[in-house]
GROMACS .gro file of N, CA and C in nm:
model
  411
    1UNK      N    1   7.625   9.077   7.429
    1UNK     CA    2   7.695   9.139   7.541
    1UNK      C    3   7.600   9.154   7.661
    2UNK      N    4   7.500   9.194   7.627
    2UNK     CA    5   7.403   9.230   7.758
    2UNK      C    6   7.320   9.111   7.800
    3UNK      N    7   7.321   8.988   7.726
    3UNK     CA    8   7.321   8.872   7.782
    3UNK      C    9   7.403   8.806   7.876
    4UNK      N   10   7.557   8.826   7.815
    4UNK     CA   11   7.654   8.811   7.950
    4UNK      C   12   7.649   8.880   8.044
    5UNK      N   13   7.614   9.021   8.078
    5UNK     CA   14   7.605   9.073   8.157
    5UNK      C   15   7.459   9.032   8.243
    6UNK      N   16   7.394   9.002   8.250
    6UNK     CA   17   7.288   8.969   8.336
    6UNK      C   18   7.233   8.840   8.329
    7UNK      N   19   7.314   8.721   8.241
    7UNK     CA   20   7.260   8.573   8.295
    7UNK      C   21   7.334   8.567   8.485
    8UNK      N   22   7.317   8.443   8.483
    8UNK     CA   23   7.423   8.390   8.651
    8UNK      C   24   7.536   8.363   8.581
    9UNK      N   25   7.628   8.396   8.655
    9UNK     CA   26   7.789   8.374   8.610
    9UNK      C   27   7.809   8.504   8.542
   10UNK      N   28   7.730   8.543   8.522
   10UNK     CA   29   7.792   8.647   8.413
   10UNK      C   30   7.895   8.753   8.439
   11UNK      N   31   7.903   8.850   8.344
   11UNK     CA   32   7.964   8.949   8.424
   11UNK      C   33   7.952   9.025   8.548
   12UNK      N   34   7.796   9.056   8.543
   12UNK     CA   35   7.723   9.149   8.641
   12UNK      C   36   7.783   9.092   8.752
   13UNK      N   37   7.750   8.944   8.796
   13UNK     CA   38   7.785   8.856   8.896
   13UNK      C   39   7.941   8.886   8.924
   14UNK      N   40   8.033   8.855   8.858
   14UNK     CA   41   8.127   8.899   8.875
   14UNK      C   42   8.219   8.975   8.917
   15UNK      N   43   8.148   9.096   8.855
   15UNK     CA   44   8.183   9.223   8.910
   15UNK      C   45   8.147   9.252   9.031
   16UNK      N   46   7.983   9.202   9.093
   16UNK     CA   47   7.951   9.221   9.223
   16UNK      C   48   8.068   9.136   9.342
   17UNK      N   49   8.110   9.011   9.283
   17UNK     CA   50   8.195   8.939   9.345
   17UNK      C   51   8.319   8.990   9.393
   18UNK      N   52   8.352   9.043   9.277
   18UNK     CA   53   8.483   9.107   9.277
   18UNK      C   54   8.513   9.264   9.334
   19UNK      N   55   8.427   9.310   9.370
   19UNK     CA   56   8.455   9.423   9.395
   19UNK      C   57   8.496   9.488   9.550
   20UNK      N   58   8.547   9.353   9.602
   20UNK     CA   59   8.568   9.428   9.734
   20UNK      C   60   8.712   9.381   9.752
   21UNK      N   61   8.768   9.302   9.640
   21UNK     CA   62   8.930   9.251   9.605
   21UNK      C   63   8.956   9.366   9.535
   22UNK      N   64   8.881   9.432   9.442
   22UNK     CA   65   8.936   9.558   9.366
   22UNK      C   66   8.982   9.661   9.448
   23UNK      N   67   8.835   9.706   9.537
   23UNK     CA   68   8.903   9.799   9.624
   23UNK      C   69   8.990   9.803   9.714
   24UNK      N   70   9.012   9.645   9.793
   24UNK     CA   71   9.126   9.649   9.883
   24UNK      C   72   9.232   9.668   9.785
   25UNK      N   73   9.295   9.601   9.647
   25UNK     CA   74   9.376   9.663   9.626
   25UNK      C   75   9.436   9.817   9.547
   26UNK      N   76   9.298   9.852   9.495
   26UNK     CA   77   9.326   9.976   9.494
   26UNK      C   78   9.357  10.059   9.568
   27UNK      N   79   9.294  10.074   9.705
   27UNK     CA   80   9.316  10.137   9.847
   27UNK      C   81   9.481  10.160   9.838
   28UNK      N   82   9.546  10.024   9.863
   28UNK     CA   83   9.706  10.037   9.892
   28UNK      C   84   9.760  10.141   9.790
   29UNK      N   85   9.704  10.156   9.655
   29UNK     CA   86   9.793  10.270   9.534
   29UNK      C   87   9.747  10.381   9.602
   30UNK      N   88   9.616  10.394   9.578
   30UNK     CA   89   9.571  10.513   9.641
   30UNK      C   90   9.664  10.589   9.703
   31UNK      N   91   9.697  10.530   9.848
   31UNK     CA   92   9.703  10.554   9.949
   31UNK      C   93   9.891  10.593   9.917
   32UNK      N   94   9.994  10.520   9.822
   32UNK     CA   95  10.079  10.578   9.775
   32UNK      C   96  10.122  10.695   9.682
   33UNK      N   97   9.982  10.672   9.641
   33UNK     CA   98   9.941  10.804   9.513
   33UNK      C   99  10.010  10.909   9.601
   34UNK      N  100   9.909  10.949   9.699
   34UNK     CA  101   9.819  11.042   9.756
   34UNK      C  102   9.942  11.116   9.864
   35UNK      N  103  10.016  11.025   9.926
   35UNK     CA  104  10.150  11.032   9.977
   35UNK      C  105  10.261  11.089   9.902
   36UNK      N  106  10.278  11.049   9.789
   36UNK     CA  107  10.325  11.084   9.750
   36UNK      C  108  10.308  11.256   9.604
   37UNK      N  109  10.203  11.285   9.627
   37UNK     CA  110  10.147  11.423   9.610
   37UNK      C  111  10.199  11.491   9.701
   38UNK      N  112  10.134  11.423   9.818
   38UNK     CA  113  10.168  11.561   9.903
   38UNK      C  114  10.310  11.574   9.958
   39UNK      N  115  10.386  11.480   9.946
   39UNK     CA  116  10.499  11.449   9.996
   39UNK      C  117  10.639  11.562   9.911
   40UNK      N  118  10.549  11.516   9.756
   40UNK     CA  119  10.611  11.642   9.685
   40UNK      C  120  10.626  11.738   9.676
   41UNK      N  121  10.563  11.827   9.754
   41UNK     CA  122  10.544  11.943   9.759
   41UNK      C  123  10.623  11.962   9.905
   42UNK      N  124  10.675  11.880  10.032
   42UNK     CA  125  10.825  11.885  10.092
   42UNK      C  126  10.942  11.894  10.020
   43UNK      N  127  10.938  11.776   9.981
   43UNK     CA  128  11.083  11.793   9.872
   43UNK      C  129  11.069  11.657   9.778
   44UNK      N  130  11.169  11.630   9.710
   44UNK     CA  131  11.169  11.531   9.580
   44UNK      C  132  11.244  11.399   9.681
   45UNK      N  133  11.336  11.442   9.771
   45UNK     CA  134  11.400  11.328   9.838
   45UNK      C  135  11.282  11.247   9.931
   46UNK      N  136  11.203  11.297   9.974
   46UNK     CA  137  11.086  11.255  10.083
   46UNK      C  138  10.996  11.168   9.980
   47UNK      N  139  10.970  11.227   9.876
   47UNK     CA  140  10.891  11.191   9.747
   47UNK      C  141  10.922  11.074   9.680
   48UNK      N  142  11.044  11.042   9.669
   48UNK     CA  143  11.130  10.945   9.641
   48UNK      C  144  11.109  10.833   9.771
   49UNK      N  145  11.132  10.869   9.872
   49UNK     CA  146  11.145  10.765   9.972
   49UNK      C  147  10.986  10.723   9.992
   50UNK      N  148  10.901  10.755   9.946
   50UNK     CA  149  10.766  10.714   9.993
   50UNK      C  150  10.781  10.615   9.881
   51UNK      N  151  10.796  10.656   9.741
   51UNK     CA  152  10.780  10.568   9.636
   51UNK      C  153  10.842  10.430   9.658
   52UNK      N  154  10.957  10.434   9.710
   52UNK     CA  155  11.014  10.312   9.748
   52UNK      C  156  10.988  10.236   9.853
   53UNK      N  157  10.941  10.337   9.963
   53UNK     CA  158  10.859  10.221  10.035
   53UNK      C  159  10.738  10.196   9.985
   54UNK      N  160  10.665  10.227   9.905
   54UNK     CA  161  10.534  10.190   9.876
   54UNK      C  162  10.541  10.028   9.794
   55UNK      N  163  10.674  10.034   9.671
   55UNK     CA  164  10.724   9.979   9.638
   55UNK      C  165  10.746   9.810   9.713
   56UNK      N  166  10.807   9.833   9.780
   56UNK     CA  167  10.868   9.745   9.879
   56UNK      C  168  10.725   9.687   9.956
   57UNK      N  169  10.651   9.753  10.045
   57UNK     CA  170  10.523   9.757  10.135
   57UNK      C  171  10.348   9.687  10.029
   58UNK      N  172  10.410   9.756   9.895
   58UNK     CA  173  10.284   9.694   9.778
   58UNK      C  174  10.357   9.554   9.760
   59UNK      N  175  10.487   9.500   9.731
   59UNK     CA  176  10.491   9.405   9.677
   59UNK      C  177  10.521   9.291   9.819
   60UNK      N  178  10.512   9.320   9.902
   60UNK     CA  179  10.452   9.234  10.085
   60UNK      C  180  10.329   9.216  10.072
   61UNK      N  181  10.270   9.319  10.057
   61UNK     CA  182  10.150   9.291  10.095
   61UNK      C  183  10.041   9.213   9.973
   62UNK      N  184  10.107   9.269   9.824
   62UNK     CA  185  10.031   9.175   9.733
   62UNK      C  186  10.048   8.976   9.766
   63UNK      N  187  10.128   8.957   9.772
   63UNK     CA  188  10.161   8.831   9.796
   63UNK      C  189  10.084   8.789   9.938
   64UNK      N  190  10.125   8.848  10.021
   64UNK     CA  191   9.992   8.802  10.108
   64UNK      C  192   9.829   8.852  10.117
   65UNK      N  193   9.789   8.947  10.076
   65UNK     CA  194   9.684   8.945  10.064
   65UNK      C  195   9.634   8.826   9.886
   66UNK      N  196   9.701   8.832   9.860
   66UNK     CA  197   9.623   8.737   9.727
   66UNK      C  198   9.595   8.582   9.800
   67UNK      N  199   9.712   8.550   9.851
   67UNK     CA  200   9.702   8.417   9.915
   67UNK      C  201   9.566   8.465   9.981
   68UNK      N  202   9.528   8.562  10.059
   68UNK     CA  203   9.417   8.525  10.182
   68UNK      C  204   9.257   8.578  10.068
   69UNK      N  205   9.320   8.609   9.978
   69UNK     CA  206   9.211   8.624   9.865
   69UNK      C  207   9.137   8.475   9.819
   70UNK      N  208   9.244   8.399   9.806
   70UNK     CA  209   9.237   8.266   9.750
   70UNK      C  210   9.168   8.184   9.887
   71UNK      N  211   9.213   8.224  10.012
   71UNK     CA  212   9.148   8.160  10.136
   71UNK      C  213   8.977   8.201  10.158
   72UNK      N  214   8.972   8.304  10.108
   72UNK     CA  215   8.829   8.354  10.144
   72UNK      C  216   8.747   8.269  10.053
   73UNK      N  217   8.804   8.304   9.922
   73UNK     CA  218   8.697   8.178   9.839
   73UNK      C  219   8.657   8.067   9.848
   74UNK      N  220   8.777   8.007   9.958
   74UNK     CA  221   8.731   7.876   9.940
   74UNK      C  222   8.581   7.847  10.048
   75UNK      N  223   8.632   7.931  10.204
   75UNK     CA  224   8.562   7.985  10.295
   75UNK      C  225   8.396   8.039  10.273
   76UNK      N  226   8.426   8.121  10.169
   76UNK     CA  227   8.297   8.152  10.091
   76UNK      C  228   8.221   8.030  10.029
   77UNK      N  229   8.286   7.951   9.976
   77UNK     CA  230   8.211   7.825   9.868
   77UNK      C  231   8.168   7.736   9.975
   78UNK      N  232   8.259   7.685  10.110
   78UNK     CA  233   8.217   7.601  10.187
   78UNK      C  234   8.117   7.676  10.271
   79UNK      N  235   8.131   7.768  10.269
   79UNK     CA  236   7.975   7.833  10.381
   79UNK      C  237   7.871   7.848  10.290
   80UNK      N  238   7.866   7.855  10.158
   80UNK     CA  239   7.752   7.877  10.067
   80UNK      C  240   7.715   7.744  10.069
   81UNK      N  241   7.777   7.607  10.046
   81UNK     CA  242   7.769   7.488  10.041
   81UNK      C  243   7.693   7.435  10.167
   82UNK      N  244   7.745   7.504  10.289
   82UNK     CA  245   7.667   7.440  10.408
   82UNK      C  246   7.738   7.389  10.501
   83UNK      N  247   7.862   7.364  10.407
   83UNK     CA  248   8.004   7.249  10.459
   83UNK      C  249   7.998   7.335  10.560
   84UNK      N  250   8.048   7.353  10.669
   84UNK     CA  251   8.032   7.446  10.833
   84UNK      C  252   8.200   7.368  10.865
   85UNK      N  253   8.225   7.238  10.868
   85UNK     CA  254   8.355   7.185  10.900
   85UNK      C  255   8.420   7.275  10.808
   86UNK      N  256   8.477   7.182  10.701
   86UNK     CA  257   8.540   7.259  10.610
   86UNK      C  258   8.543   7.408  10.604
   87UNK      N  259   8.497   7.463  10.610
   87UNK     CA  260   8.425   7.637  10.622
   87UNK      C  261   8.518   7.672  10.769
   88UNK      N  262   8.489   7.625  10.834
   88UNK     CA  263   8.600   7.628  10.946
   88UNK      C  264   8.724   7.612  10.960
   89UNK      N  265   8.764   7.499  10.876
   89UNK     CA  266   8.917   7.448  10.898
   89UNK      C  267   8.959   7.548  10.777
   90UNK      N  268   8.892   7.631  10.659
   90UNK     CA  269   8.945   7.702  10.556
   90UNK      C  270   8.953   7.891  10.644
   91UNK      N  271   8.825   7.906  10.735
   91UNK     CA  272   8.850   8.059  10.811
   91UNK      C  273   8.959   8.060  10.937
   92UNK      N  274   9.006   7.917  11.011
   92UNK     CA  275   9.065   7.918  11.056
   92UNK      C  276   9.237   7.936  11.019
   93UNK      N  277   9.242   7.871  10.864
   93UNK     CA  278   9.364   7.878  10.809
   93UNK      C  279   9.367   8.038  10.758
   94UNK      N  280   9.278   8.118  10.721
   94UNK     CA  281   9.286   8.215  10.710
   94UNK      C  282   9.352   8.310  10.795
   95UNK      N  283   9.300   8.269  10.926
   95UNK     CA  284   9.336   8.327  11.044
   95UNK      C  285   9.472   8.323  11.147
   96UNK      N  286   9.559   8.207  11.059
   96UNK     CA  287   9.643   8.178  11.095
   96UNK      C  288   9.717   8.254  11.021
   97UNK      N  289   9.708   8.245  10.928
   97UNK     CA  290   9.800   8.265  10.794
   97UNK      C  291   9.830   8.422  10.787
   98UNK      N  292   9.684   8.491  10.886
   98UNK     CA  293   9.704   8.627  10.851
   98UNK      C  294   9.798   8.679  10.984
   99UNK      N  295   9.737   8.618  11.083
   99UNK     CA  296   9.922   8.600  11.237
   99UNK      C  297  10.035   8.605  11.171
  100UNK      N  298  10.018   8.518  11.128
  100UNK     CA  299  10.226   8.412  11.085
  100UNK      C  300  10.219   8.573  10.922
  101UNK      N  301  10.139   8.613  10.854
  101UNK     CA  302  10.188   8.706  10.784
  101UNK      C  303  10.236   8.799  10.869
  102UNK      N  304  10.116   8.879  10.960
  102UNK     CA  305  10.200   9.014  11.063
  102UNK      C  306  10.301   9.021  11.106
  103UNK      N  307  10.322   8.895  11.154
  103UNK     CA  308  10.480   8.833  11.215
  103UNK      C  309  10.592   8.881  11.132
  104UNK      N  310  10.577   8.770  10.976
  104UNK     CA  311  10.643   8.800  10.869
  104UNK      C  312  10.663   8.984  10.886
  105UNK      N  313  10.569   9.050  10.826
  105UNK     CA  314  10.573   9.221  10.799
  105UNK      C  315  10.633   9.254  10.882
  106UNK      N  316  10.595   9.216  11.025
  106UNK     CA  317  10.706   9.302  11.109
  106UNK      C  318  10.818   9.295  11.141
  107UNK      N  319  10.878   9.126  11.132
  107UNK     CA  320  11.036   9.041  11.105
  107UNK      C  321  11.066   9.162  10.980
  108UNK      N  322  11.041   9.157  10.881
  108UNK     CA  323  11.091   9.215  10.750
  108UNK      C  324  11.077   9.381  10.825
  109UNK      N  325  10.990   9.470  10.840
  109UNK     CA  326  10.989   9.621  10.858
  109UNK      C  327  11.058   9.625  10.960
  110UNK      N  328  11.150   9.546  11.086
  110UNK     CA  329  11.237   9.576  11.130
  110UNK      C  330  11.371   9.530  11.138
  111UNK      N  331  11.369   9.382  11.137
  111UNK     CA  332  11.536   9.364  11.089
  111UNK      C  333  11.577   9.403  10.958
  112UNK      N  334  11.552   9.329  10.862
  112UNK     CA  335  11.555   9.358  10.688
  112UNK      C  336  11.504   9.434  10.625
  113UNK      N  337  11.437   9.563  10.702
  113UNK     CA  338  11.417   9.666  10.601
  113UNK      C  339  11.537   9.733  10.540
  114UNK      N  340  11.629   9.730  10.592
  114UNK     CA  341  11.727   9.817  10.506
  114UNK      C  342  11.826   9.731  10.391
  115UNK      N  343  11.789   9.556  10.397
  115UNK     CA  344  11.848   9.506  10.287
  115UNK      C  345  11.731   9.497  10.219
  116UNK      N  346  11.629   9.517  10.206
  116UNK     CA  347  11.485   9.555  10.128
  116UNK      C  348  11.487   9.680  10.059
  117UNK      N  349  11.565   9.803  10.102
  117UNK     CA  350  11.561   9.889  10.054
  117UNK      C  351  11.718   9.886   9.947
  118UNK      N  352  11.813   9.851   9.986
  118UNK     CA  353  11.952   9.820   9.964
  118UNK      C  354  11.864   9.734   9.758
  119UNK      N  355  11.767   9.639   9.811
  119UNK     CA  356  11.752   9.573   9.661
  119UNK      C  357  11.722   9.620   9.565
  120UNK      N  358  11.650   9.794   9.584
  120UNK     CA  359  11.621   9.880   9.477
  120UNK      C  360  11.703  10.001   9.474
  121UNK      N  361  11.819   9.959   9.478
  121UNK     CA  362  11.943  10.103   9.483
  121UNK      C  363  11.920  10.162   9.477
  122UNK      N  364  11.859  10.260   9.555
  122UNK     CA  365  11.833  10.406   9.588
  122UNK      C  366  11.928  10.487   9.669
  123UNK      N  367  11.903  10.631   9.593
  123UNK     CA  368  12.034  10.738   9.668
  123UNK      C  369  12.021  10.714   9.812
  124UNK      N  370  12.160  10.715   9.815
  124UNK     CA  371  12.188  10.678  10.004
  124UNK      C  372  12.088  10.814  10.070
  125UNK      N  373  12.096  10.914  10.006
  125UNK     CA  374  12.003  10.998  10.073
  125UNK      C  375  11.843  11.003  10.152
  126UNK      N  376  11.821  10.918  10.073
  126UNK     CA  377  11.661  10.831  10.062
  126UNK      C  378  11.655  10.758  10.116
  127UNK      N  379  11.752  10.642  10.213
  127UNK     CA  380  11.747  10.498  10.290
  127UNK      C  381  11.666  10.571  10.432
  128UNK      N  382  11.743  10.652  10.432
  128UNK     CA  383  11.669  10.668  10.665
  128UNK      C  384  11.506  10.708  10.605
  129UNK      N  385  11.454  10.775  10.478
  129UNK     CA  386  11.350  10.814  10.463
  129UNK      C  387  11.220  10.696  10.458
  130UNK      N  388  11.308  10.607  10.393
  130UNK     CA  389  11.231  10.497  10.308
  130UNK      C  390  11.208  10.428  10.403
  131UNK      N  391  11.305  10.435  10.505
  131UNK     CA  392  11.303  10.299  10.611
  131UNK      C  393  11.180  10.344  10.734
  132UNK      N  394  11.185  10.558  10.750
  132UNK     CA  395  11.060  10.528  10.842
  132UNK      C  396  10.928  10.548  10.771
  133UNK      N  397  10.896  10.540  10.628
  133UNK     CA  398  10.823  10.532  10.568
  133UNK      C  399  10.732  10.368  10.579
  134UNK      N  400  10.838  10.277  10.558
  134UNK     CA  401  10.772  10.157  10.573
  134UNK      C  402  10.745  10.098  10.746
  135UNK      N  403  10.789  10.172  10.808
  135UNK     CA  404  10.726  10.197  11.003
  135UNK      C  405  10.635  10.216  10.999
  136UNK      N  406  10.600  10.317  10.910
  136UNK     CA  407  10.467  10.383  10.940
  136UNK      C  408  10.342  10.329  10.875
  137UNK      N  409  10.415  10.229  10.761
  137UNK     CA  410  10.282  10.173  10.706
  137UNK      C  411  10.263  10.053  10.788
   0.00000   0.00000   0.00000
């Protein structure tokens, strides 16, 4: 075990690699956790509507941040490599991709948020909550 952990490749490596994909996506729970603590202690309907937008707002944003997860690596391998073209045409697609996403988030958090919320049937009570919940994220 403590051979894998400290050859190259190993775990150690790994984990150093990985740890700044962990925390960006831990951040996003967090950050619903934590909302929704304190949210509870307003009321259970407010509490509810955070959960569902978090819901809705975690599963946007996983899909695009993984894609730009997958862009960085490559970005990373061609700049470790030297490649500088390639390395370019992969940070530039990054950079596109992360535009044409904002676009996306904000097309979706303002026309179709409420058939976004409509897909996880929630008490009609909870829609105006949920909807300026995901505004605000």
């Amino acid at each position: 075990m403590v051979e894998k952990m400290n050859k190259e490749g190993g775990y150690k490596e790994i984990l150093l690699l990985s740890y700044p994909v962990i925390l960006s996506m831990v951040s996003l729970t967090l950050l619903i956790l934590i909302d929704m603590a304190f949210l509870g202690r307003v009321n259970t309907a407010a509490q509810a509507a955070v959960g569902y937008s978090g819901v809705i707002t975690w599963t946007l944003f996983s899909f695009f941040n993984g894609t730009l997860q997958v862009i960085s690596t490559f970005v990373a391998q061609f700049f470790g490599a030297g490649n500088n073209k390639e390395c370019a045409k992969y940070a530039w697609l990054g950079i596109i991709f992360s535009l044409l996403a904002g676009v996306l988030f904000y097309i979706f958090g303002t026309f179709f948020v409420e058939e976004l919320i409509k897909l996880l049937n929630p008490a009609s009570e909870i829609v105006e909550d949920t909807k300026l919940f995901i505004g605000i994220r």
